[in-house]
PDB file of C-alpha atoms in Angstrom:
ATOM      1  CA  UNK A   1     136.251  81.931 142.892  1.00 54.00           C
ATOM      2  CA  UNK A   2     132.372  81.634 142.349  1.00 69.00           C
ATOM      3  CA  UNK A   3     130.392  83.567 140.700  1.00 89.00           C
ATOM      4  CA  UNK A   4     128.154  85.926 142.998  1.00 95.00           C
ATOM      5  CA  UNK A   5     124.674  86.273 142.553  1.00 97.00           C
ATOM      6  CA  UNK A   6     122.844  88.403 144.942  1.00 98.00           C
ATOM      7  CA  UNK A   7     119.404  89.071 146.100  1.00 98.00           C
ATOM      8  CA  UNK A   8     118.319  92.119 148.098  1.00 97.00           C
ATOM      9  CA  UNK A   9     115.282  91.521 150.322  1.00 96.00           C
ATOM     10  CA  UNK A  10     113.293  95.220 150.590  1.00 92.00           C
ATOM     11  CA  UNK A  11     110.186  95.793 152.400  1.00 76.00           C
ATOM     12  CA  UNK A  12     107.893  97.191 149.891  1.00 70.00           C
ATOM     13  CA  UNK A  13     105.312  99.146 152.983  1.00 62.00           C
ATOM     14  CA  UNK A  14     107.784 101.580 153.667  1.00 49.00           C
ATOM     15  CA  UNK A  15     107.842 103.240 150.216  1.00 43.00           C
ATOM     16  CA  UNK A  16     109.101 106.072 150.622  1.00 52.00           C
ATOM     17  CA  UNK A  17     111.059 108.191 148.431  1.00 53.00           C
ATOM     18  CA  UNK A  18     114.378 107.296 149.547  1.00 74.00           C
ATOM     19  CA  UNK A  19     113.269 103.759 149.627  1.00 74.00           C
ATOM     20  CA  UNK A  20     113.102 104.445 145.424  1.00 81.00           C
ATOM     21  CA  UNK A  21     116.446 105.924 145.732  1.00 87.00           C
ATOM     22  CA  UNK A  22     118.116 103.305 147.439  1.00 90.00           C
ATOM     23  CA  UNK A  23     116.600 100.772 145.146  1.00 91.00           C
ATOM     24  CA  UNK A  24     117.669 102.711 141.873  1.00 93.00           C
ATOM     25  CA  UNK A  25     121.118 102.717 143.492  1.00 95.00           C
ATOM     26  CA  UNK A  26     121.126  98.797 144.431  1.00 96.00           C
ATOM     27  CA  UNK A  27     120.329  98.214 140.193  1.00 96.00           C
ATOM     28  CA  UNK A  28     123.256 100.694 139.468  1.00 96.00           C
ATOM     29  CA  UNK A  29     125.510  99.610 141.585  1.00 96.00           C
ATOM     30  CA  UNK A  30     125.167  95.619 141.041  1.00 97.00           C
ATOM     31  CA  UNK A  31     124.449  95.958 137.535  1.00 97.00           C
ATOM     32  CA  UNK A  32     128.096  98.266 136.805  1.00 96.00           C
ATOM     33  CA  UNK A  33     129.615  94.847 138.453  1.00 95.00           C
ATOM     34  CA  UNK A  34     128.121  92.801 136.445  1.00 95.00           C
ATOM     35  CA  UNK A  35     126.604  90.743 139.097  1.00 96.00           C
ATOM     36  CA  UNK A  36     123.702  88.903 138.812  1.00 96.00           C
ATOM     37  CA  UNK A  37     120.556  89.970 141.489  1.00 97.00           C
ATOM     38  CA  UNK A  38     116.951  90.072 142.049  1.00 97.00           C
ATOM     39  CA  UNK A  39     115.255  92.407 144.284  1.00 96.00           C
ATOM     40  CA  UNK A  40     112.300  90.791 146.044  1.00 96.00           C
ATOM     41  CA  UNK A  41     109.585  91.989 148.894  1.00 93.00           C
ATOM     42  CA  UNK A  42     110.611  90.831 152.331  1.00 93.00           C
ATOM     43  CA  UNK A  43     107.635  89.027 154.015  1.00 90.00           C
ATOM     44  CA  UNK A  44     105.806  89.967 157.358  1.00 84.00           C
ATOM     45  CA  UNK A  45     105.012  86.548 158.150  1.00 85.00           C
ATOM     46  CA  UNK A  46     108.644  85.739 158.373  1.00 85.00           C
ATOM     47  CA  UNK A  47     108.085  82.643 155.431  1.00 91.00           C
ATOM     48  CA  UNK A  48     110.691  82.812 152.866  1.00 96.00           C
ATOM     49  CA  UNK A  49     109.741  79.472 151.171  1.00 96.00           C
ATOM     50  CA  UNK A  50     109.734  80.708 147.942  1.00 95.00           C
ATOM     51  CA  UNK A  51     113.078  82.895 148.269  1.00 97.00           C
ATOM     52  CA  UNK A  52     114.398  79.476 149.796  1.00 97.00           C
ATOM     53  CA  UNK A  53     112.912  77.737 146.471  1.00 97.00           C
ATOM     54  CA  UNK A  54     114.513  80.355 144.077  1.00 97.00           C
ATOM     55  CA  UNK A  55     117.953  80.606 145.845  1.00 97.00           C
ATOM     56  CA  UNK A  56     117.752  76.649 145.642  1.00 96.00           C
ATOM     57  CA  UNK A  57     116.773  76.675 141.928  1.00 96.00           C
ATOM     58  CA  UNK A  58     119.271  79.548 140.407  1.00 96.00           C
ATOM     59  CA  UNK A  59     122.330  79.009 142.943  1.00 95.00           C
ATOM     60  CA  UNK A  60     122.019  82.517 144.565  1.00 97.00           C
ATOM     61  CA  UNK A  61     124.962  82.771 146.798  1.00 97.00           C
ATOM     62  CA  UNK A  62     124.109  86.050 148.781  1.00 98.00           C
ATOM     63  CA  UNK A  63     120.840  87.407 150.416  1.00 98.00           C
ATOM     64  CA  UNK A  64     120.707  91.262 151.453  1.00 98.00           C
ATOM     65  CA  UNK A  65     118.317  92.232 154.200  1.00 96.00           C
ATOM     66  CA  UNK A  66     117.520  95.926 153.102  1.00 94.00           C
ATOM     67  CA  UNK A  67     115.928  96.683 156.864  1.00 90.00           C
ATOM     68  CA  UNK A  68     116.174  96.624 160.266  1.00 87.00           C
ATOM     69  CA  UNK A  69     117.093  93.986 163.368  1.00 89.00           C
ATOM     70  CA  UNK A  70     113.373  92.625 162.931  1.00 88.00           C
ATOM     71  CA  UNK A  71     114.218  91.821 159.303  1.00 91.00           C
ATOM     72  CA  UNK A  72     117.454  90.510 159.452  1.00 94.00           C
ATOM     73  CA  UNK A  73     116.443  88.229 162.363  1.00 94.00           C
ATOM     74  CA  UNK A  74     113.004  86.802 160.057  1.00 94.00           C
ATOM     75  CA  UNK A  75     115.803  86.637 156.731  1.00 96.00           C
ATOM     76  CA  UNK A  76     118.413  85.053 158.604  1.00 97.00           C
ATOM     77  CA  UNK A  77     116.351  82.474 160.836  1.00 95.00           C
ATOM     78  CA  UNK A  78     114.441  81.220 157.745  1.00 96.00           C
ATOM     79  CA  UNK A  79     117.914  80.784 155.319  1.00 97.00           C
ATOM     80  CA  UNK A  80     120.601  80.152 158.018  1.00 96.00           C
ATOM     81  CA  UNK A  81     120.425  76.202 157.044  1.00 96.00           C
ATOM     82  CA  UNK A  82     121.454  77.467 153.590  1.00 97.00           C
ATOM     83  CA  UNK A  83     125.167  77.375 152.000  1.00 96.00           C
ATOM     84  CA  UNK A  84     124.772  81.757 151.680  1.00 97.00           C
ATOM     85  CA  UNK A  85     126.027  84.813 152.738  1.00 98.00           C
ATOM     86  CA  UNK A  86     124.068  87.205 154.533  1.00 98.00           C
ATOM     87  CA  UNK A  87     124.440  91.170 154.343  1.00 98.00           C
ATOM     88  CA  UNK A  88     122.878  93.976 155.868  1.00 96.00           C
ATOM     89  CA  UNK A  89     121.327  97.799 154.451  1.00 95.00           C
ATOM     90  CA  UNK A  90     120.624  99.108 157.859  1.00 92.00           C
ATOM     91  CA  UNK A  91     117.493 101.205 157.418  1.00 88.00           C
ATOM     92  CA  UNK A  92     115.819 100.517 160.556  1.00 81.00           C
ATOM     93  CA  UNK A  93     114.962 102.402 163.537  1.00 73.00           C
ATOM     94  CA  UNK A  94     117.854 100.532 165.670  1.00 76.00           C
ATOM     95  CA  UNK A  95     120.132  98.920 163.403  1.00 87.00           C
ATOM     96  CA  UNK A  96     122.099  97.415 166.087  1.00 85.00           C
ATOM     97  CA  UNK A  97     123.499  94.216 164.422  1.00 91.00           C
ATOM     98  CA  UNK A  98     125.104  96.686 161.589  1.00 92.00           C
ATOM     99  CA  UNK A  99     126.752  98.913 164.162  1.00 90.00           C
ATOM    100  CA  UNK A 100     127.416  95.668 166.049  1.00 90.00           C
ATOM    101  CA  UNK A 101     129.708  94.043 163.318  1.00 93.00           C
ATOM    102  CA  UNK A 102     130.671  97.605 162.310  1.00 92.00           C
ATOM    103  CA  UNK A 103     128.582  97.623 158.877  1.00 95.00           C
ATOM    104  CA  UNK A 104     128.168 101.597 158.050  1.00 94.00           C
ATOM    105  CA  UNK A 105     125.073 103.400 158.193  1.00 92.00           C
ATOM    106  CA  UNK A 106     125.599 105.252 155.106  1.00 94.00           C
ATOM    107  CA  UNK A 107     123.565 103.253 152.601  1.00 93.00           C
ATOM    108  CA  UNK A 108     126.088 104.141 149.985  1.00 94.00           C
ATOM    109  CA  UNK A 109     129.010 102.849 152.009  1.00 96.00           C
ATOM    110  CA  UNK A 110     126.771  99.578 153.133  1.00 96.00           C
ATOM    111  CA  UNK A 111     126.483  98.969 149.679  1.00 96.00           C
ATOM    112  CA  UNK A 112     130.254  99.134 148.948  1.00 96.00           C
ATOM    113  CA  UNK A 113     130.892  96.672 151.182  1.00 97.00           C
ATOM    114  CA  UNK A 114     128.158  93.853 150.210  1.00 97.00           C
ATOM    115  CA  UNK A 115     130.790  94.306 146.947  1.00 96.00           C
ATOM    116  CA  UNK A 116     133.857  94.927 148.738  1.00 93.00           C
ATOM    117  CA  UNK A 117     134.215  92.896 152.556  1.00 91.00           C
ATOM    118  CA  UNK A 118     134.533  89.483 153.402  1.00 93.00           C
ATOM    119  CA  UNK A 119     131.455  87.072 155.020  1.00 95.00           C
ATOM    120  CA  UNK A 120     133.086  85.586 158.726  1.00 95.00           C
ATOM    121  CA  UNK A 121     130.644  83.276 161.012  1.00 96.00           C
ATOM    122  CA  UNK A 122     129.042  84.789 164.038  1.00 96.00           C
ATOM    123  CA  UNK A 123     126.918  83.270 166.866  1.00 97.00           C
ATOM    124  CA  UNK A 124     122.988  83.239 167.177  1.00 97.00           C
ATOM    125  CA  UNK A 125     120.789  82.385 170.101  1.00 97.00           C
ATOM    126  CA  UNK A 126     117.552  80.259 170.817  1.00 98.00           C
ATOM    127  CA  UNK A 127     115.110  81.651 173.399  1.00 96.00           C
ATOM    128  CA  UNK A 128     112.754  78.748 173.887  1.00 96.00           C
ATOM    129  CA  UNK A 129     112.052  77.874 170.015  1.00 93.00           C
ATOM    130  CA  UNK A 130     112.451  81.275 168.727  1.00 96.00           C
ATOM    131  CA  UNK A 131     115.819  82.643 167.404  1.00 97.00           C
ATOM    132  CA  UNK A 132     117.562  85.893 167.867  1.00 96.00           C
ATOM    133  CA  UNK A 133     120.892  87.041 166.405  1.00 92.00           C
ATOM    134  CA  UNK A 134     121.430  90.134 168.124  1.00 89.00           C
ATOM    135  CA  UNK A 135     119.589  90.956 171.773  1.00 89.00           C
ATOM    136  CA  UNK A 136     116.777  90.177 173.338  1.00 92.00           C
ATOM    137  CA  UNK A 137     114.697  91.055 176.805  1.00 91.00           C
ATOM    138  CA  UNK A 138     112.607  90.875 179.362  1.00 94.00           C
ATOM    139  CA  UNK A 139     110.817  94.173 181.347  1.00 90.00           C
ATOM    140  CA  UNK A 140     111.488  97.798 181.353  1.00 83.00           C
ATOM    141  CA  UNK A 141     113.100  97.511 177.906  1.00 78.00           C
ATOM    142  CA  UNK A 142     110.627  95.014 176.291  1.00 79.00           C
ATOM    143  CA  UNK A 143     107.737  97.307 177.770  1.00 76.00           C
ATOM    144  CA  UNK A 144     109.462 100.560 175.001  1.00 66.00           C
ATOM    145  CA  UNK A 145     109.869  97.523 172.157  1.00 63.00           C
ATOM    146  CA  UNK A 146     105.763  96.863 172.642  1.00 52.00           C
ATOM    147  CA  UNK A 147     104.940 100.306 172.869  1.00 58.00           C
ATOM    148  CA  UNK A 148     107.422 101.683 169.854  1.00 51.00           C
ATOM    149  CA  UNK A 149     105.832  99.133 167.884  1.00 54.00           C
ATOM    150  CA  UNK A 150     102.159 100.657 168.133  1.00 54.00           C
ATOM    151  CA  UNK A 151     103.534 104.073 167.669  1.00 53.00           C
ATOM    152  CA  UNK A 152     102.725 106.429 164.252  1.00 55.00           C
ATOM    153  CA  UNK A 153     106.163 107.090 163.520  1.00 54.00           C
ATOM    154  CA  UNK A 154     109.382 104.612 164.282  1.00 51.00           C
ATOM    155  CA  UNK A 155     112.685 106.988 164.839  1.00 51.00           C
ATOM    156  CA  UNK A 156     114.524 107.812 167.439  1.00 50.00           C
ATOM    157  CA  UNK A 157     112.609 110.364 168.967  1.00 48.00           C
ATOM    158  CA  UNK A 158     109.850 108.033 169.091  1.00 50.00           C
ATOM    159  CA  UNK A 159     111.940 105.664 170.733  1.00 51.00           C
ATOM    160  CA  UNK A 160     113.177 108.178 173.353  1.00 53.00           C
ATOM    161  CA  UNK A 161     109.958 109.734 174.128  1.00 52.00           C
ATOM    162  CA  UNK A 162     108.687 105.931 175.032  1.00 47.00           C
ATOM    163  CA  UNK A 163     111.954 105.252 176.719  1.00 55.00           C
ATOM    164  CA  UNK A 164     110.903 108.050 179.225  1.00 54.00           C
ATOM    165  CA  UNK A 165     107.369 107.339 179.394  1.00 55.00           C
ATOM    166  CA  UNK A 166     107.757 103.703 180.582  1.00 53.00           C
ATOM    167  CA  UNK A 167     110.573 104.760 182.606  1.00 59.00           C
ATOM    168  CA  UNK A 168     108.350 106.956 185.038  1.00 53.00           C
ATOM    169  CA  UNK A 169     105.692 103.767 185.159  1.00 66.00           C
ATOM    170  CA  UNK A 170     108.303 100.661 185.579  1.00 67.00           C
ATOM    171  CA  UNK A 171     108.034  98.537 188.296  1.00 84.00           C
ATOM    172  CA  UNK A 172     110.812  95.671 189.212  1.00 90.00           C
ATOM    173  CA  UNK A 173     109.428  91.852 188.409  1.00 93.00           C
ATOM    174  CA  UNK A 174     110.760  88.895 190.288  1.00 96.00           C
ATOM    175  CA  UNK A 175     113.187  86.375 187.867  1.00 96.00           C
ATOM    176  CA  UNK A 176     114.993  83.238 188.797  1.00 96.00           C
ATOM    177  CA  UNK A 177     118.144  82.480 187.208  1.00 95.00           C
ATOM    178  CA  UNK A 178     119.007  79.377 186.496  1.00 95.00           C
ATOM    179  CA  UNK A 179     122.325  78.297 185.472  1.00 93.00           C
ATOM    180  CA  UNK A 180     125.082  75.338 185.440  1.00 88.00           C
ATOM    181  CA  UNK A 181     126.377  75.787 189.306  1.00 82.00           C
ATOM    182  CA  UNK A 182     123.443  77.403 190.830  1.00 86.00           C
ATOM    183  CA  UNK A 183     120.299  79.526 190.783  1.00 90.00           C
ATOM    184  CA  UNK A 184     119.350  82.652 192.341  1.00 92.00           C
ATOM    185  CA  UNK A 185     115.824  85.015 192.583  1.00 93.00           C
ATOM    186  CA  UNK A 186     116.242  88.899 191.718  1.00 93.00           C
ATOM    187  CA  UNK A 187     113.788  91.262 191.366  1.00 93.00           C
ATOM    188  CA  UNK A 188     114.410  93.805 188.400  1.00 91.00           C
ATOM    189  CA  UNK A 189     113.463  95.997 186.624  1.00 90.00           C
ATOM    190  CA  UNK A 190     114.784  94.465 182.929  1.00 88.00           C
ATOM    191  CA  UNK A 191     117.154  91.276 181.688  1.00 93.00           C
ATOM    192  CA  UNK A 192     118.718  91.982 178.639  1.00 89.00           C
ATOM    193  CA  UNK A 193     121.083  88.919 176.952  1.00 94.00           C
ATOM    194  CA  UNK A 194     122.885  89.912 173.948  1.00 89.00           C
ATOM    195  CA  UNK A 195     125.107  88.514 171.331  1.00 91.00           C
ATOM    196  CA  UNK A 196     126.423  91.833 170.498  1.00 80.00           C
ATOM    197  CA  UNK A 197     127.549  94.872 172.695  1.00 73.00           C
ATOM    198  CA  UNK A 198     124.450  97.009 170.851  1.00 66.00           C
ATOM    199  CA  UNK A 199     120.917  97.993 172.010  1.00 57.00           C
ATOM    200  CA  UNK A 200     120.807  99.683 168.679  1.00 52.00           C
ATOM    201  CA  UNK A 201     121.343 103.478 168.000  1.00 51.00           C
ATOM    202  CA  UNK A 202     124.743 103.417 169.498  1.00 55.00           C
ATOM    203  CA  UNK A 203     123.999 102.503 173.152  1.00 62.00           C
ATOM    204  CA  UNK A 204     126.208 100.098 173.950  1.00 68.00           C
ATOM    205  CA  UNK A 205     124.251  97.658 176.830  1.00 70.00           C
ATOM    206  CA  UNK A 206     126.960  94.847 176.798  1.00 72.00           C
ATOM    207  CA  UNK A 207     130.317  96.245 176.547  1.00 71.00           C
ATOM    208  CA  UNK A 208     132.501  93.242 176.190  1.00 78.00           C
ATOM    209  CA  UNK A 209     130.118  91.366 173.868  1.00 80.00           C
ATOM    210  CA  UNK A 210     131.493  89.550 171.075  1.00 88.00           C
ATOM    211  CA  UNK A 211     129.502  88.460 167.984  1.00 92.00           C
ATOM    212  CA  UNK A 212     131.533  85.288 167.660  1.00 93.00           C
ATOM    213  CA  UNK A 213     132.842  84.317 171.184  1.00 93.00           C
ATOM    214  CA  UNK A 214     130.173  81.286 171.830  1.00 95.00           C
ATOM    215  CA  UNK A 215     129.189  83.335 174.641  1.00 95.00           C
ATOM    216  CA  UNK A 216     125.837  85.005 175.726  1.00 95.00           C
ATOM    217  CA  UNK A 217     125.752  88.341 177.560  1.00 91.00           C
ATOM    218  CA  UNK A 218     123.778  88.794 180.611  1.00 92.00           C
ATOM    219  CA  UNK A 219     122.751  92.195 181.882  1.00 88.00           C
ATOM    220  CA  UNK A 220     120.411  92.244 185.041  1.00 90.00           C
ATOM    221  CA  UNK A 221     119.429  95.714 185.874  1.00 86.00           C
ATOM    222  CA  UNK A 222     118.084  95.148 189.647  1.00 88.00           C
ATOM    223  CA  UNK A 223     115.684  96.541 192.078  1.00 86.00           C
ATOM    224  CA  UNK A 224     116.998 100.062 193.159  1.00 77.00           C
ATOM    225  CA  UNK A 225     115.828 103.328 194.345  1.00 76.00           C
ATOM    226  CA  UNK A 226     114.547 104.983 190.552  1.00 67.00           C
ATOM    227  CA  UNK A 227     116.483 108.168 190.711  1.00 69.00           C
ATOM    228  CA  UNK A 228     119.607 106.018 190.830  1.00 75.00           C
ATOM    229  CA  UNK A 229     118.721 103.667 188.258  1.00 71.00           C
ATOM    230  CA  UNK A 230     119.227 106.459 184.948  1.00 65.00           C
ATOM    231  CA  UNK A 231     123.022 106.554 186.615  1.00 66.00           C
ATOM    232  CA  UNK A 232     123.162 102.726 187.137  1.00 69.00           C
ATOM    233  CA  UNK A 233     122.426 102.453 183.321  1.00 67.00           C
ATOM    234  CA  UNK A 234     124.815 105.183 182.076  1.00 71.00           C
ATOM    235  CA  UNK A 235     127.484 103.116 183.966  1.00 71.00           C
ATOM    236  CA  UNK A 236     126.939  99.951 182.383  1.00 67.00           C
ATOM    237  CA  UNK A 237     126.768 101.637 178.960  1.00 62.00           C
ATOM    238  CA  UNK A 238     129.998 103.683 179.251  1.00 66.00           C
ATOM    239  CA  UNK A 239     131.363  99.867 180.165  1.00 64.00           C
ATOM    240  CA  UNK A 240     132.391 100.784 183.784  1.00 62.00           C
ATOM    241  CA  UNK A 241     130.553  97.682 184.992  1.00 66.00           C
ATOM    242  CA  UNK A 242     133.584  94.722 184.600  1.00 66.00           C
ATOM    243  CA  UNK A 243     132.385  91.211 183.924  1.00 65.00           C
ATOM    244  CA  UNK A 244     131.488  89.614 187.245  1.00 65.00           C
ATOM    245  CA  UNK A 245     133.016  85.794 187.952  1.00 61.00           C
ATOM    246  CA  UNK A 246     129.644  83.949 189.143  1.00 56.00           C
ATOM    247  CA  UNK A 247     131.300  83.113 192.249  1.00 48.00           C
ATOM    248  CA  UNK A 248     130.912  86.579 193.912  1.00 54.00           C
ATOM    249  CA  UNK A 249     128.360  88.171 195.703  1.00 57.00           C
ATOM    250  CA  UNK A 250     125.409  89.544 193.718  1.00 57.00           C
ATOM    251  CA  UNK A 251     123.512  90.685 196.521  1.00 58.00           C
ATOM    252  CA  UNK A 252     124.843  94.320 196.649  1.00 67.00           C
ATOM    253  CA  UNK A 253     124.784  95.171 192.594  1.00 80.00           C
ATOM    254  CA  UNK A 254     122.339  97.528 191.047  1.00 82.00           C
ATOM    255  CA  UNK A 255     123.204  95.641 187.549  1.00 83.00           C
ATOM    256  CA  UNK A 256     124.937  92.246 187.123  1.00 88.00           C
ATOM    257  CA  UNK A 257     126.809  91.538 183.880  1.00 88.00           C
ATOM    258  CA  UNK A 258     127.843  88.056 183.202  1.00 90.00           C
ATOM    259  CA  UNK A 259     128.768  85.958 180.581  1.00 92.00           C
ATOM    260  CA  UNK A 260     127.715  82.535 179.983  1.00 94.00           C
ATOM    261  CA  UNK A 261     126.685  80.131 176.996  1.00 96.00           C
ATOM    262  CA  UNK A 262     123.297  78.885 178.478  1.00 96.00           C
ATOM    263  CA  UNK A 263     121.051  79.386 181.385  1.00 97.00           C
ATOM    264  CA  UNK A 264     116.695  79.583 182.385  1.00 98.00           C
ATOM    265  CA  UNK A 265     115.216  82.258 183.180  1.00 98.00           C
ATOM    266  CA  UNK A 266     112.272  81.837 184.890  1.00 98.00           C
ATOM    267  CA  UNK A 267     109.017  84.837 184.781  1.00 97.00           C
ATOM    268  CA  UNK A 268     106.735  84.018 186.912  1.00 97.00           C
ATOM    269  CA  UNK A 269     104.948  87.630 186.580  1.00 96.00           C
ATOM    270  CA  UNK A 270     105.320  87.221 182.777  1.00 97.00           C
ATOM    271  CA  UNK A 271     106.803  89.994 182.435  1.00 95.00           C
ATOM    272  CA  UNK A 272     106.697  91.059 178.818  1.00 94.00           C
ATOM    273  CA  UNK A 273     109.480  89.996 175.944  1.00 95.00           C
ATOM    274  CA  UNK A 274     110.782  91.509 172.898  1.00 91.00           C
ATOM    275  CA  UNK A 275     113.468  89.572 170.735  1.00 93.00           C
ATOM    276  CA  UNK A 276     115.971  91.393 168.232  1.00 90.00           C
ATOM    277  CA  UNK A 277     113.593  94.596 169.215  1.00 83.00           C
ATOM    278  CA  UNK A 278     110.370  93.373 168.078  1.00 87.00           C
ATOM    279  CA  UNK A 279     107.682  92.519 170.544  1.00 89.00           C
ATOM    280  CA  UNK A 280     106.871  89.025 171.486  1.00 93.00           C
ATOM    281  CA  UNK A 281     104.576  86.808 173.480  1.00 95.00           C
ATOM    282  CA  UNK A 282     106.015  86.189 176.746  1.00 96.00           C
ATOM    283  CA  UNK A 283     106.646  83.051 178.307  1.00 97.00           C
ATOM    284  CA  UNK A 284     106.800  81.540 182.435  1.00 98.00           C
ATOM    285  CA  UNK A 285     110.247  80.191 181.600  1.00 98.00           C
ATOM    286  CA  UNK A 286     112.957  80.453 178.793  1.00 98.00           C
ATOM    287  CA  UNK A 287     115.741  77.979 178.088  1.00 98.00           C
ATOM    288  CA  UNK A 288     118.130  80.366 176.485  1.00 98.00           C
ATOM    289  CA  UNK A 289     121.068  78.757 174.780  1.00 97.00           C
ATOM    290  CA  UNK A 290     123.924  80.419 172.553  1.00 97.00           C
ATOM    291  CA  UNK A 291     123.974  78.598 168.820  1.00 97.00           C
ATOM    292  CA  UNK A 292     128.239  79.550 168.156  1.00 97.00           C
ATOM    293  CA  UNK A 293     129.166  80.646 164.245  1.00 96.00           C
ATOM    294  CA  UNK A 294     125.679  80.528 163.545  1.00 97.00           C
ATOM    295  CA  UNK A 295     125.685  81.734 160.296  1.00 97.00           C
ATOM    296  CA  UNK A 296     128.169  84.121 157.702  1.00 97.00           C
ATOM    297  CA  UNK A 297     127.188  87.980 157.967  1.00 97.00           C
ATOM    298  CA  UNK A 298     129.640  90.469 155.354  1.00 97.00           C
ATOM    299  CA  UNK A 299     131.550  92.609 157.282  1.00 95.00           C
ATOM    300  CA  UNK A 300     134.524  94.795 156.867  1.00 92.00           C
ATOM    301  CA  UNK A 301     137.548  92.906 156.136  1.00 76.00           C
ATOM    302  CA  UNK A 302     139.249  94.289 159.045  1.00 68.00           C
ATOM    303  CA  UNK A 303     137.023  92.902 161.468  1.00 62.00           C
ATOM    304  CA  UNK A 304     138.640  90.014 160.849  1.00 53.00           C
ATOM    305  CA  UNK A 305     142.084  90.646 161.203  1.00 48.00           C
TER     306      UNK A 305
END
């Protein structure tokens, strides 16, 4: 069996107390295994060359992204082409690929199982030429991602209290969708495709996702009167909404939810994009294609059985 050595990836701006705790307890806890590890800054730019370099150079065999989905997604897209291991300390506002894959919040217990579970291959998408390995979306929901991001404070309360502000100001955009058999126009209010069930914080937006199925999950929330649409939502999260074959009529759905491995979206109204949470610069069209056992993510052994 090979030898593990480890580094942990932290983002050094949000120093806060705990963020010393949790690093006193990553030296204590990898050093009484007698692993070897270095604990480096993650990078806002999103260019790990010289982690690439030094992973390259000293035969590092596991990176830890000590953050949330925006950090995992810059860690992961930059090393994915690597022979390594990716794990995950969730201590982000969301953490939806760690509840995703079932990775526990507790730091303590996340740490136990960089040690203790077993790295399985899970999928990844392209939208356009950027990446995402956990959800991404256009409207209602990437209008909270742009406004969360300017906000003083990044929690859940934050989140909520945006969540209900946009809400009250959303107005439907007109899509096309554009897949193998056919296309069709809808106007709605957001399009959310996901690799995993998780919208982060335990709301589960795509029920019967599967982080390694080769499959992308498509959830159009359409044009309805706005005191139904809280309901419409609730429905799709408590998975009451069944998959829908594409051959049936999606004239008379509030919110579609379909599987496939590929399709275009077109956004003629640009309506505005976030990817893995984090806002991005929209687009008049995205190619959106599913990239199957994309790269190896630790996970709880039982996952896998």
């Amino acid at each position: 069996m090979e030898e593990r050595k480890l580094i942990y990836l932290i983002n050094p701006i949000a120093g806060t107390r705990k963020k010393q705790q949790l690093r006193k307890m990553i030296e204590r806890e990898t050093s009484s295994r007698g692993l070897e590890y270095a604990i480096l800054p993650t990078h806002p730019s999103g260019n790990y060359d010289d982690v690439i370099d030094l992973i390259t150079a000293k035969g590092f065999t596991d990176v830890i992204a000590v953050g949330g989905d925006g950090t995992v997604n810059h860690v992961v897209q930059s090393m994915r082409h690597l022979p390594i291991r990716f794990g995950i300390l969730p201590v982000g506002s969301g953490n939806g690929l760690a509840l995703a894959a079932n990775i526990p919040l507790k730091l303590q217990a996340a740490l136990s199982l960089i040690f203790e579970g077993s790295a399985a291959r899970i999928d990844a998408f392209m939208i356009n030429q950027r990446f995402s390995c956990l959800l991404s979306g256009l409207g209602l929901d990437a209008r909270v991602a742009h406004e969360f991001a300017k906000a003083n404070s990044r929690g859940l309360i934050s989140y909520t209290q945006q969540s209900l502000l946009q809400f009250f100001k959303a107005q439907p955009y007109l899509f096309e969708i554009v897949l193998d058999q056919f296309s069709f126009f809808t106007d709605a209010f957001f399009i959310s495709v996901a690799n995993s069930n998780q919208f982060g914080n335990q709301v589960t937006i795509a029920p019967q996702a599967s982080l390694n199925d080769g499959l992308l999950d498509i959830v159009i929330v359409q044009k309805m009167h706005k005191a139904k649409l809280p309901f419409a939502i609730l429905k799709q999260i408590r998975g009451n909404n069944r998959l829908q074959e594409l051959v049936e009529s999606f004239t008379n759905k509030n919110i579609l939810y379909f599987q496939t491995p590929s399709l275009v979206i077109k956004n003629p109204k640009l309506a505005p994009l976030h990817i893995d949470g984090e806002p991005a610069t929209t687009d008049e069209s995205f190619k959106i294609e599913i990239l199957p056992s994309c790269f190896e993510l630790i996970q709880p052994i039982k996952n896998q059985l």
